[in-house]
XYZ file of C-alpha atoms in Angstrom:
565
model
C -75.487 36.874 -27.831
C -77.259 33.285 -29.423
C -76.450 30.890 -26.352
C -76.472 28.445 -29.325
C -74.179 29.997 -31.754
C -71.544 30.335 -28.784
C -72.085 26.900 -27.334
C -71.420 25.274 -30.796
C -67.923 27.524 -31.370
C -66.941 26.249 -27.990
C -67.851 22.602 -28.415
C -66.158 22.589 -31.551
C -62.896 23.743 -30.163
C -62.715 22.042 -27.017
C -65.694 19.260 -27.043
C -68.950 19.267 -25.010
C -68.168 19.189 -21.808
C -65.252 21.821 -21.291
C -67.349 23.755 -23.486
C -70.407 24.448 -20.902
C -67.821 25.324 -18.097
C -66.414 27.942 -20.523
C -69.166 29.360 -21.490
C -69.985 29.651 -17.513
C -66.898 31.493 -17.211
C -67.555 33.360 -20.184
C -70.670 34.875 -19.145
C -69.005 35.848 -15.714
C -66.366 38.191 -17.696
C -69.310 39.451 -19.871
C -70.917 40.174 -16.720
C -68.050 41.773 -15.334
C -67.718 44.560 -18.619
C -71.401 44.797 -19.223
C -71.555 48.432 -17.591
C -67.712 49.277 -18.156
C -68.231 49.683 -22.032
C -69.907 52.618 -23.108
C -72.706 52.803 -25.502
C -71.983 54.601 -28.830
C -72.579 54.487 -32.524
C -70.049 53.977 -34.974
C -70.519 53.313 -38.752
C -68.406 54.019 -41.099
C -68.637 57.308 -43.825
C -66.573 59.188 -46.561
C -65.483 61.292 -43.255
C -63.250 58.083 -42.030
C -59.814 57.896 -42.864
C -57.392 55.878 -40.020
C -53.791 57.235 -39.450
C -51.351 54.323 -38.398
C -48.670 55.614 -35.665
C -46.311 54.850 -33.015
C -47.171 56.164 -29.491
C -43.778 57.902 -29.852
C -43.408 58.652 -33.201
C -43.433 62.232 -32.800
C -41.623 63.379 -29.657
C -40.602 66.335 -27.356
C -37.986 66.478 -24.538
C -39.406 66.434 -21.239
C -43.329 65.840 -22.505
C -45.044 62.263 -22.711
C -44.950 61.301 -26.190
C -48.270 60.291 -26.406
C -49.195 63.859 -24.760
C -47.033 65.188 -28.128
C -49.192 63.068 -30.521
C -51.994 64.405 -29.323
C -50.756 67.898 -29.620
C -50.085 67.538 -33.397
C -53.132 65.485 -34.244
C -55.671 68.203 -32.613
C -53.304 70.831 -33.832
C -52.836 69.542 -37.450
C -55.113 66.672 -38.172
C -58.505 67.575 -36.637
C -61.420 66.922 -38.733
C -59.273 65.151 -41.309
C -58.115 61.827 -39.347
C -61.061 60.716 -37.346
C -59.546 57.426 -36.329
C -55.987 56.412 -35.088
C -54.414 53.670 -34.805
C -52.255 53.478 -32.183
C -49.303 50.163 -32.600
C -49.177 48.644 -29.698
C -48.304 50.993 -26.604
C -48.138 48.216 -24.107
C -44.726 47.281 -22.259
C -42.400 45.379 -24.573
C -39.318 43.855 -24.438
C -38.373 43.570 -28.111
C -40.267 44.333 -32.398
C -41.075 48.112 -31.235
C -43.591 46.648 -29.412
C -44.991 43.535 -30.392
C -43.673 41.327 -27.945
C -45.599 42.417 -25.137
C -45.158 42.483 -21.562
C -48.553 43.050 -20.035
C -51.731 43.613 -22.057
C -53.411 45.637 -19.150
C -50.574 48.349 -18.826
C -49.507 51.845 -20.581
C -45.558 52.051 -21.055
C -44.616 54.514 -18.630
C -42.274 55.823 -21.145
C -45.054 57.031 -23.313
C -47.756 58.252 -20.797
C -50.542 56.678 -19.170
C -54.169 55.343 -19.770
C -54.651 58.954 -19.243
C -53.294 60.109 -22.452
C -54.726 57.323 -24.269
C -58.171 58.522 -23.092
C -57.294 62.396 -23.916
C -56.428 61.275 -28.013
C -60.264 58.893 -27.323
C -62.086 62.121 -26.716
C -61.497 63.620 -30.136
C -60.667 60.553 -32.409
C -61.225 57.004 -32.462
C -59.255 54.667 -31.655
C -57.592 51.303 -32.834
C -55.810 48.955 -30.175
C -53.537 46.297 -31.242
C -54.217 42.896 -29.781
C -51.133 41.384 -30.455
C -52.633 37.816 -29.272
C -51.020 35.146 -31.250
C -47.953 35.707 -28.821
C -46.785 37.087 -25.495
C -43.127 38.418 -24.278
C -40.678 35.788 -22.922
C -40.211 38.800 -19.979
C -44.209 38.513 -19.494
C -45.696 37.268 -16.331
C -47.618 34.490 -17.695
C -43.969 32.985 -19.462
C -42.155 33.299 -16.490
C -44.582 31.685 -14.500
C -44.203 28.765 -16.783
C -40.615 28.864 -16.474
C -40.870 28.705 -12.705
C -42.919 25.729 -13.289
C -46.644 27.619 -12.025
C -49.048 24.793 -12.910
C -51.175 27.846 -14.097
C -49.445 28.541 -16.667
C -48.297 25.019 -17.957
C -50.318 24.628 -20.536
C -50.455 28.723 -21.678
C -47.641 27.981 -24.625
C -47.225 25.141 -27.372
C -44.621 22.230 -26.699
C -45.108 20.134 -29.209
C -43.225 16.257 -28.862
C -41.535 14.549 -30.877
C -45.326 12.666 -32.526
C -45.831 16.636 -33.581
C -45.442 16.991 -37.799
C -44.686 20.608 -38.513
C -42.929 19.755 -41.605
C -45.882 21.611 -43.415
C -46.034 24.823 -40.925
C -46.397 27.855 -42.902
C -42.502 30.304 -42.022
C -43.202 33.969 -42.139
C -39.751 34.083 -41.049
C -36.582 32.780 -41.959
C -35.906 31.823 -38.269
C -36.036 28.538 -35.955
C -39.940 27.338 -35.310
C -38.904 26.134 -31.929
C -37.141 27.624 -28.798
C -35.449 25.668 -26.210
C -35.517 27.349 -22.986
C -34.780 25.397 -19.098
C -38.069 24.974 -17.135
C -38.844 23.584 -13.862
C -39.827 20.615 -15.659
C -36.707 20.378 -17.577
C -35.876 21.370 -21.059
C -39.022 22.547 -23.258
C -38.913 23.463 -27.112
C -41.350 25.876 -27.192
C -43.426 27.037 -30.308
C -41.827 30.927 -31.473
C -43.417 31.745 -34.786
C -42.206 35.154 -34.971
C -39.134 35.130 -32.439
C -37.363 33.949 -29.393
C -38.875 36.607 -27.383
C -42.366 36.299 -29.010
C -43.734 33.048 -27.850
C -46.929 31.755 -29.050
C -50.110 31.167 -26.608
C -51.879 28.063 -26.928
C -55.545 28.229 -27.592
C -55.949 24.432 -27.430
C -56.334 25.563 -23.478
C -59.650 27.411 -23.021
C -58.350 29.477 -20.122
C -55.637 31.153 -22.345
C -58.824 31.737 -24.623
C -60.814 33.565 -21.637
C -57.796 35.424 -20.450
C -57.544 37.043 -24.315
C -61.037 37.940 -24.270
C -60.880 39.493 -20.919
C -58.002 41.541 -22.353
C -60.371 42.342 -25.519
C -63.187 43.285 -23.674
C -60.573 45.483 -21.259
C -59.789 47.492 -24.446
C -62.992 48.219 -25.266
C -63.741 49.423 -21.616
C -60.638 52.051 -22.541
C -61.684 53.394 -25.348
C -61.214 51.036 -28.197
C -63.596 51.466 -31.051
C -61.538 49.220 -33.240
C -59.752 46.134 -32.642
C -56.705 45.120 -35.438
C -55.848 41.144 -34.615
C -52.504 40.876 -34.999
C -51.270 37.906 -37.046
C -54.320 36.394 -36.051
C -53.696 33.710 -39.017
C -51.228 31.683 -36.667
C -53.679 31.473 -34.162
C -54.415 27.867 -34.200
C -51.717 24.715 -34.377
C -52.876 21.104 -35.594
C -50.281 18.596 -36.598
C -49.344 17.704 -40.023
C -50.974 21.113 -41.507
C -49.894 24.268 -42.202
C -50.785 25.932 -38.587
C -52.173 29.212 -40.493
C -55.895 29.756 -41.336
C -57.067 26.613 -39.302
C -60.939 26.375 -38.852
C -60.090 26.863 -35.362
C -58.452 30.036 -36.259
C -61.962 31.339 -37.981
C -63.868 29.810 -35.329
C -61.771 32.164 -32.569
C -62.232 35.140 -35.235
C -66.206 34.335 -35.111
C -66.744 33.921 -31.270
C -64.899 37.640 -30.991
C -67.612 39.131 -33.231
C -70.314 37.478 -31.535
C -68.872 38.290 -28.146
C -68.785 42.066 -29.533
C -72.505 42.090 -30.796
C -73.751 41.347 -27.806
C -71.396 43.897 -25.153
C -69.965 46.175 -27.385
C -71.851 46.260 -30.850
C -69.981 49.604 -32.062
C -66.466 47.570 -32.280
C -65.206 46.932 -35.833
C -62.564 44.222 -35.818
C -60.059 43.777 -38.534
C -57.631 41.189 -39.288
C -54.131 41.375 -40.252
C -52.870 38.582 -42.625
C -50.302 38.976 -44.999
C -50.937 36.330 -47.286
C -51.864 35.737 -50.516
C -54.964 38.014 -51.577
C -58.009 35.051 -51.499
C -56.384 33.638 -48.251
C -56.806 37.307 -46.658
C -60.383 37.839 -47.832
C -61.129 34.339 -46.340
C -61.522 36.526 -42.741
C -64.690 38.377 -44.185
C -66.380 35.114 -43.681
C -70.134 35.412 -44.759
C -70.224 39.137 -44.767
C -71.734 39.367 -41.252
C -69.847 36.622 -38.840
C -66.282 37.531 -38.576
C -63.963 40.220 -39.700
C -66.011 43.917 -40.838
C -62.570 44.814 -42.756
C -59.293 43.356 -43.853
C -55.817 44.601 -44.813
C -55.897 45.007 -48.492
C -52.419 43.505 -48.630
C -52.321 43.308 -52.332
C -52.538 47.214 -52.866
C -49.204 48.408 -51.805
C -47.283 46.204 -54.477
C -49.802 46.710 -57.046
C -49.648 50.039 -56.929
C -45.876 50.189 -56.498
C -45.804 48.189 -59.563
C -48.206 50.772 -61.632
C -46.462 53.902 -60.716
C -42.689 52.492 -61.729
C -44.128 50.376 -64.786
C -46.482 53.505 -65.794
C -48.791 50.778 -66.787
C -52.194 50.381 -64.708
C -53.320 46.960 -66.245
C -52.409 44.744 -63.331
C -53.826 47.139 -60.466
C -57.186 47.738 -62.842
C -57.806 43.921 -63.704
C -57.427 42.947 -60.121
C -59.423 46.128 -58.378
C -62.250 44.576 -60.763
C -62.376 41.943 -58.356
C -62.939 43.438 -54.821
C -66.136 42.797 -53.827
C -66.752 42.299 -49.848
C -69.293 39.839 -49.022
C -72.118 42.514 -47.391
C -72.444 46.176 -46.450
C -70.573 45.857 -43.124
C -67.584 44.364 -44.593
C -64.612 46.753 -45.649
C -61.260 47.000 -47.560
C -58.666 48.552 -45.009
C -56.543 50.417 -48.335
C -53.406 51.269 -47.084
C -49.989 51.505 -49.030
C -47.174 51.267 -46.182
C -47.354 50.541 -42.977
C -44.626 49.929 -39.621
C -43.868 46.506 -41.086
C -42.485 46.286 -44.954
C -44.136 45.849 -48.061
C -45.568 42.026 -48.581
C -44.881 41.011 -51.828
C -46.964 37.816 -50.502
C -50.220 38.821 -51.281
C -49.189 40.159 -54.985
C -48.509 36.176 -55.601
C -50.838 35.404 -58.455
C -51.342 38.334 -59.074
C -48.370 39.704 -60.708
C -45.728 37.472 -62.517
C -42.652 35.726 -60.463
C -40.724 38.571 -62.894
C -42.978 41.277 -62.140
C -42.614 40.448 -58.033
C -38.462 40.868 -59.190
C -38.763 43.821 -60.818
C -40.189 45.403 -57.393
C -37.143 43.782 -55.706
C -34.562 45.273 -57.565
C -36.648 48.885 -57.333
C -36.265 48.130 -53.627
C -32.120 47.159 -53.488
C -31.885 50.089 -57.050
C -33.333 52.953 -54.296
C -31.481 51.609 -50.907
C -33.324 49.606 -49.236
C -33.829 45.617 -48.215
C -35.615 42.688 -48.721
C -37.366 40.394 -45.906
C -37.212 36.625 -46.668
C -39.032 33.428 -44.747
C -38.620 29.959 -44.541
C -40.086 27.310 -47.382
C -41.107 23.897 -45.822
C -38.316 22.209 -48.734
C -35.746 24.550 -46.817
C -35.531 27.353 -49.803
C -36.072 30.920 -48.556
C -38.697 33.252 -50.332
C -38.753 37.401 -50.339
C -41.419 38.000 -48.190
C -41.557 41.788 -47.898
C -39.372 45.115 -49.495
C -38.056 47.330 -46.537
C -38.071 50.552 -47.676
C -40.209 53.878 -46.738
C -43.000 53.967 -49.954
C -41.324 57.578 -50.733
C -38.292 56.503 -51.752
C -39.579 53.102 -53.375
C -41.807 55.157 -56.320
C -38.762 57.688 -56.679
C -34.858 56.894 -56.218
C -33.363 58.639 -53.215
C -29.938 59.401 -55.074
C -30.933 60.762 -58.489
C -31.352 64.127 -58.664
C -35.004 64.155 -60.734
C -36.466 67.139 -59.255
C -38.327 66.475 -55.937
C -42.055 68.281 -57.672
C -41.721 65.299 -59.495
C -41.326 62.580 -56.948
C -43.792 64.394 -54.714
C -46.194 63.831 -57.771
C -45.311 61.024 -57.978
C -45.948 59.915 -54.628
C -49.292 61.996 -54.293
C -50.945 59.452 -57.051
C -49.920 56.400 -55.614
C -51.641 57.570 -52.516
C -54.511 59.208 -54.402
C -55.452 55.630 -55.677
C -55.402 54.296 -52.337
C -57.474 57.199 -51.007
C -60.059 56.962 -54.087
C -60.656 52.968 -53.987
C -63.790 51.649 -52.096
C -63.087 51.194 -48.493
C -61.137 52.442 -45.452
C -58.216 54.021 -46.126
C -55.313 53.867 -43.517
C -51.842 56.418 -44.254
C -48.870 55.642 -42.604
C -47.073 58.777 -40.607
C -44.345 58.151 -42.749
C -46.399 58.525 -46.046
C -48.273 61.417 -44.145
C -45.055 63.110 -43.939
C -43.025 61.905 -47.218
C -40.615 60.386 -44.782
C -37.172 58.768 -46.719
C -35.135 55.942 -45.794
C -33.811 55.965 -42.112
C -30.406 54.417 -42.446
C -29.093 55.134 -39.445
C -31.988 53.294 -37.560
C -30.979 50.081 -39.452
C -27.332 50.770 -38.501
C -28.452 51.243 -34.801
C -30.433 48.158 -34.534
C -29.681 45.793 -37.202
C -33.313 45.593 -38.432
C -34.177 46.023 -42.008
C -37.882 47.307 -40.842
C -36.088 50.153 -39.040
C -35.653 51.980 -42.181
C -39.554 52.920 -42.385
C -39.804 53.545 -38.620
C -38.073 56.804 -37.251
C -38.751 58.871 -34.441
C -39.179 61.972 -35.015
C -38.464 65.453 -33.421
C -41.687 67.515 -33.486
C -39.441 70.646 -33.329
C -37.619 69.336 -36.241
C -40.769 68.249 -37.710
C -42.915 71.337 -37.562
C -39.882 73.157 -39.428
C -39.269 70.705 -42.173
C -43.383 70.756 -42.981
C -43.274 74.533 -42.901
C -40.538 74.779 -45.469
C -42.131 75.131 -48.343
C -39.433 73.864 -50.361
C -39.274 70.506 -48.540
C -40.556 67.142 -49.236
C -42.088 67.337 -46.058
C -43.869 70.301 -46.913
C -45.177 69.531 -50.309
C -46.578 65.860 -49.326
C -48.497 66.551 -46.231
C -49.972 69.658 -47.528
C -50.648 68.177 -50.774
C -52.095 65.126 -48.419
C -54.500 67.151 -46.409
C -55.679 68.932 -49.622
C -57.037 65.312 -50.731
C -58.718 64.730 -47.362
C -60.064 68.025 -46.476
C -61.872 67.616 -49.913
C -62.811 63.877 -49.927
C -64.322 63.100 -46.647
C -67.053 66.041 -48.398
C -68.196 63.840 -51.118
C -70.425 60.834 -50.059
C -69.261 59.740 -53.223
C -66.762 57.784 -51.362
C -68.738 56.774 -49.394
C -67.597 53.340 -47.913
C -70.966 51.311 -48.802
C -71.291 53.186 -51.946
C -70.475 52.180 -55.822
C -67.061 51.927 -57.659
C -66.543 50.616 -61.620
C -62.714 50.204 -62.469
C -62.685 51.951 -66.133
C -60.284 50.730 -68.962
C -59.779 54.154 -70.687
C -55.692 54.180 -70.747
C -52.786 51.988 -69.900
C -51.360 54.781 -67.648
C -54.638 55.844 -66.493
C -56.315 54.270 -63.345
C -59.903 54.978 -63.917
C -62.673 54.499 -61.140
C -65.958 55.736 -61.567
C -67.541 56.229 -57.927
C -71.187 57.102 -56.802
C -74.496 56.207 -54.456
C -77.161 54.243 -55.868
C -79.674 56.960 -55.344
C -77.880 59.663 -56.869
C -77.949 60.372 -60.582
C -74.204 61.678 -60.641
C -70.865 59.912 -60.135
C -67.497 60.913 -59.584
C -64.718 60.323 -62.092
C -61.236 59.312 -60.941
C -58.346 59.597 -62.943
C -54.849 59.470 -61.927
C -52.247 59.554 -63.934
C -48.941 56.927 -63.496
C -46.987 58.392 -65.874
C -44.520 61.312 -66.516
C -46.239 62.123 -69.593
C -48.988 64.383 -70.162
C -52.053 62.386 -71.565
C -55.152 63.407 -73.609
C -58.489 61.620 -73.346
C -61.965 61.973 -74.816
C -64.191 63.058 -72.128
C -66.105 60.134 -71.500
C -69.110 61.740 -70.029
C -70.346 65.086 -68.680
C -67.289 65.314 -66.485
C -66.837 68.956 -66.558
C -65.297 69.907 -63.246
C -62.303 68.541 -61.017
C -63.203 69.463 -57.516
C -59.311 69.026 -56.597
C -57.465 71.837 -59.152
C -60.665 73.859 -59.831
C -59.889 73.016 -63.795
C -62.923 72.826 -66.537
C -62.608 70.501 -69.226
C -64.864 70.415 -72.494
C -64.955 67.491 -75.074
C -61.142 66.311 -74.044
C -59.535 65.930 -70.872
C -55.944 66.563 -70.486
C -53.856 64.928 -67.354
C -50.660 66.167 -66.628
C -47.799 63.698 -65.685
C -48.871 62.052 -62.160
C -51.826 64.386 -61.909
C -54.916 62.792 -60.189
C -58.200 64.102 -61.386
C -61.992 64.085 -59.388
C -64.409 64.788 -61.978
C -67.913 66.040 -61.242
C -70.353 64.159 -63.520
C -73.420 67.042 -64.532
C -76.523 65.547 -65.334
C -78.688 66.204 -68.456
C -81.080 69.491 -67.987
């Protein structure tokens, strides 16, 4: 760790002098995990692919549900998932988890550290440090209630001098929360909800008791570490309160904290924002995030498949470029929360943003809205499982065709450079979940059942079902990719214009002579191309192809390149 590096991040958040009795306490916690946090490699390959879960998303009566997960991912997912990312398993009291209780603790109702360290011995793992907020039912918040000096300062009360006519709403809910303390009536900052209440970083010992918890993680197995909402981080008067310097700065003295006690941790950052906003938390390449969410992907895509037309998706993939080999996309296309419509801004058209809307109410589901400073309310994400977006759930279009469908939507996230992250949901061609939206009133419920593993096992072993034909078709994909260092994550990619319903990437390693040829098709047409090169095999259907190559509707295509002789 560069004493210097560290003393500057702290001086500039809290001035010179708190600053060296920080970094005194600092070093004490460092000392503290020094020999708790074991000592591992951990760079990433073509053989990484994350799955995104629940600790309960797959269950069984009278067995821990995290003891279930780990059941089906050794059973079914060995060797083809090598990390998982595990949504926050922590006690809650409300957002399936993301208002948490106490960082340091397993809910009992899905197992114990245990478990967590049973699913660690054969996969990686990602925690969620869901640090930009803390339960209202947590100690620290009910300490402040009781009026615990300790905790006085922990949460944001801004006065009446405090402008936050400019703070950025990813909600369309009240900024502030009154609530009766031993020091009388506070409003107290909520960003996300009354239950979620935001910690205040402008005190340095809520800053040292999150990196304790960080450091705790990574003691228990964490390999990865997602930063929840980590955008919000930071409040200043009179600005926006999301992507602060202080919030980079925070971001920053992480990595550096990790280089020096735990050098194998990757941390990403989860910011659904508009697309150069997100990339912002790459910093230089090699002083703050290694990967971000590639927001932008899940409406783009969306948009290609039910447009048939690739030109949006191709002209923007041109861009991504990370700042240096240790930086990564995180390509995902659905996730526990909805789909941000955000980060498409710019990207695609105010029209082309509606069109996806009216997909989303056309096929059953929802929309998600926040708060405009001027008072307007803007959609900020579809809620809706990705299934059932591409392909409406009450036509009758043959379900081989809206598994197709499907498959190439996630075949472009799965051939696009990076890390790419499934959702159980897409894993398992999951459709809307009604009845959890009737249940709890939340429009994200409808992309978040619990599932039966009895139930489960004999839906995917139907071969008739949905089920059946997406996570078979799925592990087909994976069991051939993570073969080919083609995709490798530090390797090559060239977005090819070649047809409007084609997306075209051309993958390979600078020190090999051959590349791999992606083609997927968006359409429900069969299309013809010239062969563009020596692309004579496609390692997923077996097929050989001569002077033309011919797609079949939604088909996706991984050509081996032959050199010269």
């Amino acid at each position: 760790m560069d004493d210097y590096s560290i003393m500057e991040k702290l001086e500039f958040l809290y001035g010179g002098k708190t600053a060296k009795v920080v970094y005194k306490k600092l070093n004490t916690i460092l000392d503290y995990y020094k020999n708790k946090i074991p000592s591992t490699n951990f760079e990433f390959t073509e053989k990484d692919t994350v799955l995104i879960t629940y600790g309960d998303s797959i269950k069984k009566e009278g067995e821990n549900p995290l003891k279930t997960l780990y059941k089906f991912l050794h059973n079914h997912l060995k060797g083809l998932i090598s990390i998982v990312h595990i949504l926050p398993f922590y006690p809650f009291s409300s957002d399936d988890g993301f208002s948490v209780i106490d960082y340091k603790k397993v809910n009992p109702e899905l197992g114990s550290w245990d478990n967590i360290r049973e699913i660690a011995g054969e996969f990686r793992i990602m925690f969620d440090a869901v640090i930009n907020h803390i339960s209202a039912k947590s100690r620290e918040f009910q300490g402040f209630l009781n009026g615990d000096n300790k905790y006085r300062d922990y949460f944001i009360t801004p006065g009446p001098e405090f402008d936050t006519s400019r703070v950025f709403r990813p909600r369309a809910l009240p900024l502030l929360t009154e609530f009766k303390t031993k020091w009388g009536i506070k409003k107290v900052w909520t960003t996300f909800s009354t239950d979620q209440i935001d910690l205040n970083y402008k005190n340095p010992e809520v800053l040292l008791f999150i990196i304790d918890v960080l450091l705790f993680y990574v003691s228990m197995g964490a390999s990865m570490i997602r930063l929840d909402a980590i955008a919000f981080l930071w409040k200043e008067s009179g600005t926006t309160c999301i992507h602060l310097p202080q919030t980079h700065t925070v971001v920053k003295l992480f990595r550096e904290i990790f280089n020096k006690v735990a050098p194998h941790v990757k941390i990403i950052t989860e910011t659904n924002v508009p697309h150069k906003e997100n990339i912002s938390y790459f910093g230089d390449g090699y002083n703050e995030a290694h990967l971000v969410y590639n927001f932008a992907l899940p409406p783009l895509i969306a948009h290609s498949i039910l447009t048939e037309n690739t030109n949006k998706l191709s002209e923007w993939a041109k861009t991504l470029e990370t700042p240096s080999d240790e930086t990564f996309f995180y390509n995902f296309t659905a996730s526990h929360d909805g789909i941000g419509v955000l980060p498409a801004k710019g990207i695609l058209s105010d029209e082309e943003i509606q069109f996806l809307i009216d997909k989303t109410f056309a096929h059953g589901g929802d929309v998600g809205y926040r708060d405009n400073p001027d008072g307007t309310k803007s959609p900020y994400e579809l809620n809706i499982t990705y299934f059932d977006l591409l392909s409406n759930p009450r036509s009758n279009e043959d379900i081989n065709v809206k598994v197709k469908r499907f498959l190439a939507s996630q075949a472009i996230m799965l051939s696009l450079k990076g890390i790419p992250a499934i959702y159980y949901h897409s894993l398992l061609g999951s459709q809307n979940y009604y009845e959890g939206v009737k249940l709890t009133g939340v429009k994200r419920a409808i992309n978040r059942e619990k599932l039966s593993i009895e139930k489960l096992l004999k839906e995917i072993n139907t071969v008739s079902s949905i089920r059946n034909k997406v996570f078979f078709g799925f592990l087909k994909m994976l069991r051939i990719r993570k073969e080919l260092n083609y995709f490798n994550p530090k390797g090559n990619q060239r977005i090819l214009d070649i047809h409007p319903s084609i997306f075209a990437i051309e993958r390979g390693l600078e020190e090999k002579k051959q590349n791999l040829l992606i083609l997927i098709n968006t359409s429900k047409r069969e299309i013809t191309l010239k062969n563009p090169g020596r692309y004579q095999y496609d390692l997923l259907s077996g097929k050989k192809f001569g002077d033309e190559i011919k797609i079949t509707p939604f088909e996706t295509l991984w050509l081996q390149q032959y050199p010269q002789n």
